[in-house]
Coordinates of N, CA and C and ligand atoms in Angstrom, one line a residue:
M246 N 114.1 109.7 66.7 CA 112.7 109.8 66.8 C 112.3 111.3 66.8
I247 N 111.0 111.6 66.5 CA 110.6 112.9 66.7 C 110.6 113.2 68.2
T248 N 110.8 114.5 68.5 CA 111.1 114.8 69.9 C 109.9 114.4 70.9
L249 N 108.7 114.7 70.4 CA 107.5 114.3 71.2 C 107.5 112.8 71.5
N250 N 107.8 112.0 70.5 CA 107.8 110.5 70.7 C 108.9 110.1 71.7
H251 N 110.0 110.9 71.6 CA 111.1 110.6 72.7 C 110.5 110.8 74.1
G252 N 109.8 112.0 74.2 CA 109.3 112.4 75.5 C 108.3 111.3 76.0
L253 N 107.4 110.9 75.1 CA 106.4 109.9 75.5 C 107.0 108.6 75.8
S254 N 108.0 108.2 75.0 CA 108.6 106.9 75.3 C 109.3 106.9 76.7
G255 N 109.9 108.1 77.0 CA 110.5 108.2 78.3 C 109.5 108.1 79.4
Y256 N 108.4 108.8 79.2 CA 107.3 108.8 80.2 C 106.8 107.4 80.4
V257 N 106.5 106.7 79.3 CA 105.9 105.3 79.4 C 106.9 104.4 80.1
C258 N 108.2 104.4 79.8 CA 109.2 103.6 80.5 C 109.4 104.0 81.9
G259 N 109.2 105.3 82.2 CA 109.3 105.7 83.6 C 108.2 105.2 84.4
R260 N 107.0 105.1 83.8 CA 105.8 104.5 84.5 C 106.1 103.0 84.8
V261 N 106.8 102.3 83.9 CA 107.1 100.9 84.1 C 107.9 100.7 85.4
V262 N 108.9 101.5 85.6 CA 109.8 101.3 86.7 C 109.3 102.1 88.0
M263 N 108.2 102.8 87.9 CA 107.7 103.7 89.0 C 107.5 102.9 90.3
P264 N 106.9 101.7 90.2 CA 106.6 101.0 91.5 C 107.9 100.7 92.3
L265 N 109.0 100.6 91.6 CA 110.3 100.4 92.3 C 110.8 101.7 92.8
L266 N 110.7 102.7 92.0 CA 111.3 104.0 92.3 C 110.6 104.7 93.5
K267 N 109.3 104.6 93.5 CA 108.5 105.4 94.4 C 108.7 105.0 95.9
R268 N 109.2 103.7 96.1 CA 109.5 103.3 97.4 C 110.6 104.0 98.1
R269 N 111.5 104.5 97.3 CA 112.8 105.1 97.8 C 112.9 106.6 97.5
S270 N 112.3 107.0 96.5 CA 112.5 108.4 96.1 C 111.8 109.4 96.9
P271 N 112.5 110.6 97.2 CA 111.8 111.7 97.9 C 110.9 112.5 97.0
L272 N 111.0 112.2 95.7 CA 110.1 112.9 94.7 C 108.8 112.2 94.6
S273 N 107.8 113.0 94.2 CA 106.5 112.4 93.9 C 106.5 111.6 92.6
E274 N 105.5 110.7 92.4 CA 105.4 110.0 91.2 C 105.2 111.0 90.0
R275 N 104.4 112.0 90.2 CA 104.2 113.0 89.2 C 105.5 113.7 88.8
A276 N 106.3 114.1 89.8 CA 107.6 114.8 89.5 C 108.5 113.8 88.7
M277 N 108.5 112.6 89.1 CA 109.4 111.6 88.4 C 108.9 111.4 87.0
G278 N 107.6 111.3 86.8 CA 107.0 111.1 85.5 C 107.4 112.2 84.5
W279 N 107.3 113.4 85.0 CA 107.6 114.6 84.2 C 109.1 114.6 83.9
A280 N 109.9 114.2 84.9 CA 111.4 114.2 84.7 C 111.8 113.2 83.6
F281 N 111.1 112.0 83.6 CA 111.4 111.1 82.5 C 111.0 111.7 81.1
F282 N 109.8 112.3 81.1 CA 109.3 112.9 79.9 C 110.2 114.0 79.4
L283 N 110.6 114.9 80.3 CA 111.4 116.0 79.9 C 112.9 115.6 79.5
G284 N 113.4 114.6 80.4 CA 114.7 114.2 80.1 C 114.9 113.5 78.8
A285 N 113.8 112.8 78.4 CA 113.9 112.1 77.1 C 113.8 113.0 75.9
M286 N 113.4 114.3 76.1 CA 113.4 115.2 75.0 C 114.7 116.1 75.0
L287 N 115.4 116.2 76.2 CA 116.5 117.1 76.4 C 117.6 117.1 75.3
P288 N 118.0 115.9 74.9 CA 119.1 115.9 73.9 C 118.8 116.8 72.6
D289 N 117.5 116.9 72.3 CA 117.1 117.7 71.1 C 117.2 119.2 71.4
V290 N 117.6 119.5 72.6 CA 117.8 120.9 72.9 C 118.9 121.5 72.0
D291 N 119.6 120.7 71.3 CA 120.6 121.2 70.3 C 120.0 121.9 69.2
I292 N 118.6 121.9 69.1 CA 117.9 122.7 68.1 C 118.2 124.2 68.3
L293 N 118.7 124.6 69.6 CA 119.0 126.0 69.8 C 120.1 126.5 68.9
T294 N 121.0 125.6 68.5 CA 122.1 126.0 67.6 C 121.5 126.5 66.3
R295 N 120.3 126.1 66.0 CA 119.6 126.5 64.7 C 119.4 128.0 64.7
L296 N 119.3 128.6 66.0 CA 119.1 130.0 66.1 C 120.3 130.8 65.5
V297 N 121.5 130.1 65.6 CA 122.7 130.8 65.1 C 122.8 130.6 63.6
G298 N 122.3 129.5 63.1 CA 122.2 129.3 61.6 C 122.1 127.8 61.3
R299 N 121.6 127.6 60.1 CA 121.4 126.2 59.7 C 122.7 125.4 59.6
P300 N 123.8 126.1 59.0 CA 125.1 125.4 58.9 C 125.6 125.0 60.3
V301 N 125.3 125.8 61.3 CA 125.8 125.5 62.7 C 125.0 124.2 63.2
Y302 N 123.7 124.2 63.0 CA 122.9 123.1 63.4 C 123.3 121.8 62.8
F303 N 123.7 121.8 61.5 CA 124.1 120.6 60.8 C 125.6 120.4 60.7
A304 N 126.3 121.2 61.5 CA 127.8 121.2 61.5 C 128.3 119.8 62.0
D305 N 129.6 119.7 61.9 CA 130.2 118.4 62.4 C 131.0 118.8 63.7
A306 N 130.4 119.7 64.5 CA 131.1 120.2 65.7 C 130.3 119.6 66.9
W307 N 131.0 119.6 68.1 CA 130.4 119.0 69.3 C 129.1 119.6 69.7
Y308 N 128.8 120.9 69.4 CA 127.6 121.5 69.8 C 126.5 121.3 68.8
A309 N 126.7 120.7 67.7 CA 125.7 120.7 66.6 C 124.7 119.5 66.9
H310 N 123.7 119.4 66.0 CA 122.7 118.4 66.2 C 123.2 117.0 66.2
R311 N 122.8 116.2 67.2 CA 123.2 114.8 67.3 C 124.7 114.6 67.5
H312 N 125.3 115.5 68.3 CA 126.7 115.3 68.6 C 126.8 115.1 70.1
A313 N 127.4 116.0 70.8 CA 127.6 115.9 72.3 C 126.3 115.7 73.1
S314 N 125.3 116.3 72.6 CA 124.0 116.2 73.3 C 123.4 114.8 73.3
H315 N 123.8 114.0 72.3 CA 123.3 112.7 72.1 C 124.4 111.6 72.6
S316 N 125.1 112.0 73.6 CA 126.1 111.0 74.2 C 125.8 110.8 75.6
I317 N 126.4 109.8 76.2 CA 126.2 109.4 77.6 C 126.6 110.6 78.5
L318 N 127.8 111.2 78.2 CA 128.2 112.3 79.0 C 127.4 113.6 78.8
G319 N 127.0 113.8 77.5 CA 126.2 115.0 77.2 C 124.8 114.9 77.9
T320 N 124.2 113.7 77.9 CA 122.9 113.6 78.5 C 123.0 113.8 80.0
L321 N 124.1 113.3 80.6 CA 124.3 113.5 82.1 C 124.5 115.0 82.4
T322 N 125.3 115.7 81.6 CA 125.5 117.1 81.8 C 124.2 117.9 81.7
L323 N 123.4 117.6 80.6 CA 122.1 118.3 80.5 C 121.2 118.0 81.6
A324 N 121.2 116.7 82.1 CA 120.3 116.4 83.2 C 120.7 117.1 84.5
A325 N 122.1 117.3 84.7 CA 122.6 118.0 85.9 C 122.2 119.5 85.9
L326 N 122.3 120.1 84.7 CA 122.0 121.5 84.5 C 120.5 121.7 84.7
V327 N 119.7 120.9 84.0 CA 118.2 121.2 84.0 C 117.7 120.8 85.4
G328 N 118.3 119.7 86.0 CA 117.8 119.4 87.4 C 118.0 120.5 88.3
A329 N 119.2 121.1 88.2 CA 119.5 122.3 89.1 C 118.5 123.4 88.9
L330 N 118.2 123.7 87.6 CA 117.3 124.7 87.3 C 115.9 124.5 87.8
L331 N 115.4 123.2 87.6 CA 114.1 122.9 88.0 C 113.9 122.9 89.6
L332 N 115.0 122.5 90.3 CA 114.9 122.5 91.7 C 114.9 124.0 92.2
R333 N 115.7 124.8 91.5 CA 115.7 126.2 91.9 C 114.3 126.9 91.7
L334 N 113.7 126.4 90.6 CA 112.3 127.0 90.4 C 111.2 126.4 91.3
F335 N 111.3 125.1 91.5 CA 110.2 124.4 92.2 C 110.4 123.9 93.6
A336 N 111.7 123.8 94.0 CA 111.9 123.2 95.4 C 111.4 124.1 96.4
R337 N 110.8 123.4 97.5 CA 110.2 124.2 98.5 C 111.2 124.8 99.5
S338 N 112.4 124.1 99.6 CA 113.4 124.6 100.5 C 114.8 124.3 99.9
Q339 N 115.8 125.1 100.4 CA 117.1 124.9 99.9 C 117.7 123.6 100.3
A340 N 117.3 123.1 101.5 CA 117.8 121.8 102.0 C 117.4 120.7 101.0
C341 N 116.2 120.8 100.5 CA 115.6 119.9 99.6 C 116.4 119.9 98.3
A342 N 116.8 121.2 97.8 CA 117.5 121.4 96.6 C 118.9 120.8 96.6
R343 N 119.5 120.8 97.8 CA 120.8 120.3 97.9 C 120.9 118.8 98.1
G344 N 119.8 118.2 98.5 CA 119.9 116.9 99.0 C 119.5 115.8 98.0
R345 N 118.9 114.8 98.5 CA 118.6 113.6 97.7 C 117.7 113.9 96.5
S346 N 116.8 114.9 96.7 CA 115.9 115.3 95.6 C 116.6 115.6 94.3
Y347 N 117.7 116.3 94.5 CA 118.5 116.7 93.3 C 119.0 115.5 92.6
A348 N 119.6 114.5 93.4 CA 120.2 113.3 92.8 C 119.1 112.5 92.1
W349 N 118.0 112.4 92.7 CA 116.9 111.6 92.1 C 116.3 112.3 90.8
L350 N 116.2 113.6 90.9 CA 115.7 114.3 89.7 C 116.7 114.2 88.5
V351 N 118.0 114.3 88.8 CA 119.0 114.2 87.8 C 119.0 112.7 87.2
G352 N 118.8 111.8 88.2 CA 118.8 110.4 87.7 C 117.6 110.1 86.8
C353 N 116.4 110.6 87.1 CA 115.3 110.4 86.2 C 115.5 111.1 84.9
L354 N 116.0 112.4 84.9 CA 116.2 113.1 83.7 C 117.3 112.4 82.8
W355 N 118.3 111.9 83.5 CA 119.3 111.2 82.7 C 118.8 109.9 82.1
C356 N 118.0 109.1 82.9 CA 117.5 107.9 82.3 C 116.6 108.2 81.0
G357 N 115.9 109.3 81.1 CA 115.1 109.8 79.9 C 116.1 110.1 78.8
G358 N 117.2 110.7 79.1 CA 118.2 111.1 78.0 C 118.8 109.8 77.4
L359 N 119.0 108.8 78.2 CA 119.6 107.5 77.7 C 118.6 106.8 76.8
L360 N 117.3 106.9 77.2 CA 116.3 106.3 76.3 C 116.2 107.1 75.0
H361 N 116.5 108.4 75.0 CA 116.5 109.2 73.8 C 117.6 108.6 72.9
I362 N 118.8 108.4 73.4 CA 119.9 107.8 72.7 C 119.5 106.5 72.0
L363 N 118.9 105.7 72.9 CA 118.4 104.3 72.4 C 117.5 104.5 71.2
G364 N 116.5 105.4 71.3 CA 115.6 105.6 70.2 C 116.3 106.1 68.9
D365 N 117.3 107.0 69.1 CA 117.9 107.6 67.9 C 119.0 106.7 67.3
L366 N 119.4 105.6 68.0 CA 120.3 104.7 67.4 C 119.8 104.0 66.2
Y367 N 118.4 104.0 66.0 CA 117.8 103.3 64.9 C 117.6 104.2 63.7
T368 N 118.0 105.5 63.8 CA 117.8 106.3 62.6 C 118.8 106.0 61.5
P369 N 118.2 105.7 60.3 CA 119.1 105.3 59.2 C 120.0 106.4 58.8
G370 N 121.3 106.0 58.6 CA 122.3 106.9 58.1 C 122.8 108.0 59.0
R371 N 122.3 107.9 60.3 CA 122.7 109.0 61.3 C 123.3 108.3 62.5
P372 N 124.6 107.8 62.5 CA 125.1 107.3 63.7 C 125.4 108.3 64.8
L373 N 125.5 107.9 66.0 CA 125.6 108.8 67.2 C 127.0 108.6 67.9
P374 N 127.5 109.7 68.3 CA 128.8 109.6 69.1 C 128.5 109.3 70.6
V375 N 128.0 108.1 70.8 CA 127.5 107.8 72.2 C 128.5 108.0 73.3
L376 N 129.8 107.7 73.0 CA 130.8 107.8 74.0 C 131.6 109.1 74.0
W377 N 131.1 110.1 73.2 CA 131.7 111.4 73.2 C 132.2 111.8 74.6
P378 N 133.4 112.4 74.7 CA 134.3 112.9 73.7 C 135.2 111.9 73.1
W379 N 135.1 110.6 73.5 CA 135.9 109.6 72.8 C 135.4 109.4 71.4
P380 N 136.2 109.1 70.4 CA 135.8 109.0 69.0 C 135.0 107.7 68.8
G381 N 134.3 107.7 67.7 CA 133.5 106.5 67.3 C 132.1 106.8 67.3
T382 N 131.4 106.3 66.4 CA 129.9 106.5 66.3 C 129.2 105.1 66.2
Y383 N 127.9 105.1 66.7 CA 127.2 103.9 66.8 C 125.8 104.1 66.2
G384 N 125.2 103.0 65.9 CA 123.8 103.0 65.5 C 123.6 103.0 64.0
A385 N 122.6 103.9 63.5 CA 122.3 104.0 62.1 C 121.8 102.7 61.6
W386 N 120.9 102.0 62.4 CA 120.5 100.6 62.2 C 119.4 100.5 61.1
R387 N 119.0 101.5 60.5 CA 118.0 101.5 59.4 C 116.7 100.8 59.8
H388 N 116.2 101.2 61.0 CA 114.9 100.8 61.4 C 114.0 102.0 61.4
I389 N 112.7 101.8 61.7 CA 111.7 102.9 61.4 C 111.5 103.7 62.7
G390 N 112.0 103.3 63.8 CA 111.7 103.9 65.1 C 111.9 105.4 65.1
W391 N 112.7 106.0 64.3 CA 113.1 107.4 64.4 C 111.9 108.3 64.1
F392 N 111.0 107.9 63.2 CA 109.8 108.7 63.0 C 108.7 107.8 62.6
S393 N 107.7 107.7 63.5 CA 106.5 106.8 63.2 C 105.3 107.3 63.8
P394 N 104.3 107.6 63.0 CA 102.9 108.0 63.6 C 102.4 106.9 64.4
Y395 N 102.7 105.6 64.0 CA 102.2 104.5 64.8 C 102.6 104.6 66.2
L396 N 103.9 104.9 66.4 CA 104.4 105.0 67.8 C 103.7 106.2 68.5
L397 N 103.5 107.3 67.8 CA 102.9 108.4 68.4 C 101.5 108.0 68.9
W398 N 100.7 107.4 68.1 CA 99.3 107.0 68.5 C 99.4 105.9 69.6
L399 N 100.4 105.0 69.5 CA 100.5 104.0 70.6 C 100.7 104.7 71.9
F400 N 101.6 105.7 72.0 CA 101.9 106.3 73.2 C 100.7 107.2 73.7
L401 N 100.1 107.9 72.8 CA 98.9 108.8 73.2 C 97.8 107.9 73.6
A402 N 97.5 106.8 73.0 CA 96.4 105.9 73.4 C 96.7 105.3 74.8
T403 N 97.9 105.0 75.0 CA 98.3 104.4 76.3 C 98.1 105.4 77.4
L404 N 98.5 106.7 77.2 CA 98.4 107.7 78.2 C 96.9 108.0 78.4
A405 N 96.1 108.0 77.3 CA 94.7 108.4 77.5 C 94.0 107.3 78.3
I406 N 94.2 106.0 77.9 CA 93.6 104.9 78.6 C 94.1 104.9 80.1
G407 N 95.4 105.1 80.3 CA 95.9 105.0 81.7 C 95.3 106.1 82.5
W408 N 95.1 107.3 81.9 CA 94.5 108.4 82.6 C 93.1 108.1 82.9
A409 N 92.4 107.6 81.9 CA 90.9 107.3 82.1 C 90.7 106.3 83.2
A410 N 91.6 105.3 83.1 CA 91.4 104.2 84.1 C 91.7 104.7 85.5
G411 N 92.6 105.7 85.6 CA 92.9 106.2 86.9 C 91.8 107.3 87.4
A412 N 91.2 107.9 86.5 CA 90.3 109.0 86.8 C 88.8 108.8 86.7
L413 N 88.5 108.0 85.7 CA 87.1 107.9 85.4 C 86.6 106.4 85.5
P414 N 85.4 106.2 85.9 CA 84.5 107.2 86.5 C 84.7 107.3 88.0
W415 N 85.8 106.6 88.5 CA 86.0 106.5 89.9 C 86.1 107.9 90.6
R416 N 86.8 108.8 89.9 CA 87.0 110.1 90.6 C 85.7 110.9 90.5
W417 N 85.0 110.7 89.4 CA 83.7 111.4 89.3 C 82.7 110.8 90.3
A418 N 82.9 109.6 90.7 CA 82.0 109.0 91.6 C 82.0 109.7 93.0
S419 N 83.0 110.5 93.2 CA 83.1 111.2 94.5 C 82.0 112.4 94.4
L420 N 81.6 112.7 93.2 CA 80.5 113.7 93.2 C 79.2 113.0 93.7
R421 N 78.4 113.9 94.3 CA 77.3 113.3 95.0 C 76.3 112.5 94.0
R422 N 76.1 113.1 92.8 CA 75.1 112.5 92.0 C 75.6 111.2 91.3
W423 N 76.9 111.0 91.4 CA 77.5 109.7 90.8 C 77.8 108.7 92.0
E424 N 77.3 109.0 93.1 CA 77.6 108.2 94.3 C 77.4 106.7 94.0
G425 N 76.4 106.4 93.3 CA 76.1 105.0 93.0 C 77.2 104.3 92.3
L426 N 78.0 105.0 91.5 CA 79.0 104.4 90.7 C 80.1 103.8 91.5
R427 N 80.3 104.3 92.7 CA 81.4 103.8 93.6 C 81.4 102.3 93.8
R428 N 80.1 101.8 93.9 CA 80.0 100.4 94.1 C 80.7 99.5 93.0
W429 N 80.7 100.2 91.8 CA 81.2 99.4 90.6 C 82.7 99.7 90.4
A430 N 83.2 100.5 91.1 CA 84.7 100.8 90.9 C 85.5 99.6 91.4
P431 N 86.4 99.1 90.6 CA 87.3 98.1 91.1 C 88.3 98.6 92.1
P432 N 88.8 97.7 93.0 CA 89.7 98.1 94.0 C 90.9 98.9 93.4
R433 N 91.4 99.9 94.2 CA 92.5 100.7 93.7 C 93.7 99.9 93.3
A434 N 94.0 98.9 94.1 CA 95.2 98.1 93.7 C 95.1 97.4 92.4
L435 N 93.8 97.0 92.1 CA 93.6 96.3 90.8 C 93.7 97.3 89.6
R436 N 93.2 98.5 89.9 CA 93.3 99.5 88.8 C 94.7 99.9 88.6
N437 N 95.5 100.1 89.7 CA 96.9 100.5 89.5 C 97.7 99.4 88.8
A438 N 97.4 98.1 89.1 CA 98.1 97.0 88.5 C 97.7 97.0 87.0
S439 N 96.5 97.2 86.7 CA 96.1 97.2 85.3 C 96.7 98.3 84.5
V440 N 96.8 99.5 85.1 CA 97.4 100.6 84.4 C 98.9 100.3 84.2
W441 N 99.5 99.8 85.2 CA 101.0 99.5 85.1 C 101.2 98.5 84.0
L442 N 100.4 97.5 83.9 CA 100.5 96.4 82.9 C 100.4 97.1 81.5
L443 N 99.5 98.0 81.4 CA 99.3 98.7 80.1 C 100.6 99.4 79.7
Y444 N 101.2 100.1 80.7 CA 102.5 100.8 80.4 C 103.5 99.8 80.0
C445 N 103.5 98.7 80.7 CA 104.5 97.6 80.3 C 104.3 97.1 78.9
L446 N 103.1 96.9 78.5 CA 102.8 96.5 77.1 C 103.2 97.5 76.1
A447 N 103.0 98.8 76.4 CA 103.3 99.9 75.5 C 104.8 100.0 75.3
A448 N 105.6 99.8 76.5 CA 107.0 99.9 76.4 C 107.6 98.7 75.6
Y449 N 107.0 97.6 75.9 CA 107.4 96.4 75.1 C 107.2 96.5 73.6
R450 N 106.0 97.1 73.3 CA 105.7 97.3 71.9 C 106.6 98.3 71.2
W451 N 107.0 99.3 72.0 CA 107.9 100.3 71.5 C 109.3 99.7 71.1
I452 N 109.8 98.9 72.0 CA 111.1 98.2 71.8 C 111.0 97.2 70.6
D453 N 109.9 96.5 70.7 CA 109.6 95.4 69.7 C 109.5 96.1 68.3
F454 N 108.8 97.2 68.2 CA 108.7 97.9 66.9 C 110.0 98.4 66.4
M455 N 110.8 98.9 67.2 CA 112.1 99.4 66.8 C 113.1 98.3 66.3
L456 N 112.9 97.2 67.0 CA 113.8 96.0 66.7 C 113.4 95.3 65.4
T457 N 112.1 95.2 65.2 CA 111.6 94.4 64.0 C 111.3 95.2 62.8
S458 N 111.1 96.5 62.9 CA 110.8 97.3 61.7 C 112.1 97.5 60.9
R459 N 111.9 97.7 59.6 CA 113.1 98.0 58.7 C 112.8 99.2 57.8
Y460 N 113.8 100.0 57.6 CA 113.6 101.1 56.6 C 114.4 100.9 55.4
E461 N 113.6 100.9 54.2 CA 114.3 100.7 52.9 C 114.2 102.0 52.1
S462 N 113.0 102.5 52.1 CA 112.7 103.7 51.3 C 111.5 104.4 51.8
W463 N 111.2 105.6 51.4 CA 110.0 106.3 51.9 C 108.7 105.6 51.5
S464 N 108.7 105.1 50.2 CA 107.5 104.4 49.8 C 107.3 103.1 50.6
Q465 N 108.4 102.4 51.0 CA 108.3 101.2 51.9 C 107.8 101.6 53.3
W466 N 108.3 102.8 53.7 CA 107.8 103.3 55.0 C 106.3 103.6 55.0
E467 N 105.8 104.2 53.9 CA 104.4 104.4 53.8 C 103.6 103.1 53.8
A468 N 104.1 102.2 52.9 CA 103.3 100.9 52.8 C 103.3 100.2 54.1
Y469 N 104.4 100.2 54.9 CA 104.5 99.6 56.2 C 103.5 100.2 57.1
H470 N 103.4 101.5 57.2 CA 102.5 102.2 58.1 C 101.0 101.9 57.7
L471 N 100.8 101.8 56.4 CA 99.4 101.5 56.0 C 98.9 100.1 56.4
T472 N 99.8 99.3 56.7 CA 99.4 98.0 57.3 C 99.1 98.1 58.8
L473 N 99.5 99.2 59.4 CA 99.3 99.3 60.8 C 98.2 100.3 61.2
L474 N 98.0 101.3 60.4 CA 97.1 102.4 60.7 C 96.3 102.8 59.5
P475 N 95.0 103.4 59.7 CA 94.3 104.0 58.6 C 95.0 105.2 58.1
E476 N 94.8 105.5 56.8 CA 95.5 106.7 56.2 C 95.3 108.0 57.0
A477 N 94.1 108.2 57.5 CA 93.8 109.4 58.2 C 94.6 109.6 59.5
M478 N 95.2 108.5 60.0 CA 96.0 108.6 61.2 C 97.5 108.8 60.9
I479 N 97.8 108.6 59.6 CA 99.3 108.7 59.3 C 99.6 110.1 58.7
F480 N 98.9 110.5 57.6 CA 99.4 111.6 56.8 C 99.2 113.0 57.5
P481 N 98.2 113.2 58.3 CA 98.2 114.4 59.1 C 99.4 114.6 60.0
V482 N 99.9 113.4 60.5 CA 101.1 113.5 61.4 C 102.3 113.8 60.5
T483 N 102.4 113.1 59.4 CA 103.6 113.3 58.6 C 103.6 114.8 58.1
R484 N 102.5 115.3 57.7 CA 102.4 116.7 57.2 C 102.8 117.6 58.3
G485 N 102.3 117.4 59.6 CA 102.6 118.3 60.7 C 104.1 118.2 61.0
V486 N 104.6 117.0 61.1 CA 106.1 116.9 61.4 C 106.9 117.5 60.3
G487 N 106.5 117.3 59.0 CA 107.2 117.9 57.9 C 107.3 119.4 58.0
L488 N 106.1 120.0 58.3 CA 106.0 121.4 58.5 C 106.9 121.9 59.5
M489 N 106.9 121.3 60.7 CA 107.8 121.7 61.8 C 109.3 121.6 61.4
W490 N 109.6 120.5 60.7 CA 111.0 120.2 60.4 C 111.5 121.3 59.4
R491 N 110.6 121.7 58.5 CA 111.0 122.7 57.5 C 111.1 124.1 58.2
L492 N 110.2 124.3 59.2 CA 110.2 125.5 60.0 C 111.5 125.7 60.7
F493 N 112.0 124.6 61.4 CA 113.2 124.7 62.2 C 114.5 124.5 61.4
T494 N 114.4 123.8 60.3 CA 115.7 123.5 59.7 C 115.8 124.1 58.3
G495 N 114.7 124.6 57.7 CA 114.7 125.1 56.4 C 115.4 126.4 56.2
Ligands
ZN1371 ZN1 117.6 113.2 69.0

């Protein structure tokens, strides 16, 4: 998948399990949400090898694109390193940095990384060394999940609605001149449950899309997306992603 879609899928899935996590975690919901988002993009940090050269990025070596960074061990290592860095930057005390917070942060980052692997297994013609350093590659299932403007809009719409449901107009109602709106605000528990259900539906649709879509050719990809979205929501995204891809890999 494109890196942003990975991050958004991680965030959405993180919100689904949040009611379970927040009961035990020393981290805030916001911190865990960011950790899922960031962790789900971390495997694509292998783009840094592009700085050395295009042949290095596309090489068949452990450090190249979609190699060690896209394995169970690689995602755990990245999560451990980035978790330590984040706590060093943001932790309020050293005791916090050494304790449960670190384990929870690494856990959320790693779960994001594992979701990244899941999303990339569907990329046609690009199997992943999931069990690296053990040999063997998996995936390349020829589905469309690896790049889809439909998924991008799905995630963005979910986040926008979720945010709006949490913030508007109930938060504005705290302003004096919107005082009257408070009476119309649904109970907080109902709002939270509705937003959670929305994230569940988005996560389900993401998985369902990756399982049921098929990739045969670029023209079939276009025709399939035109059954899901208006043209104006597809091609600006493909042009933007194409530009970025050429910029980083050309
Ligand atoms: Zn990837």
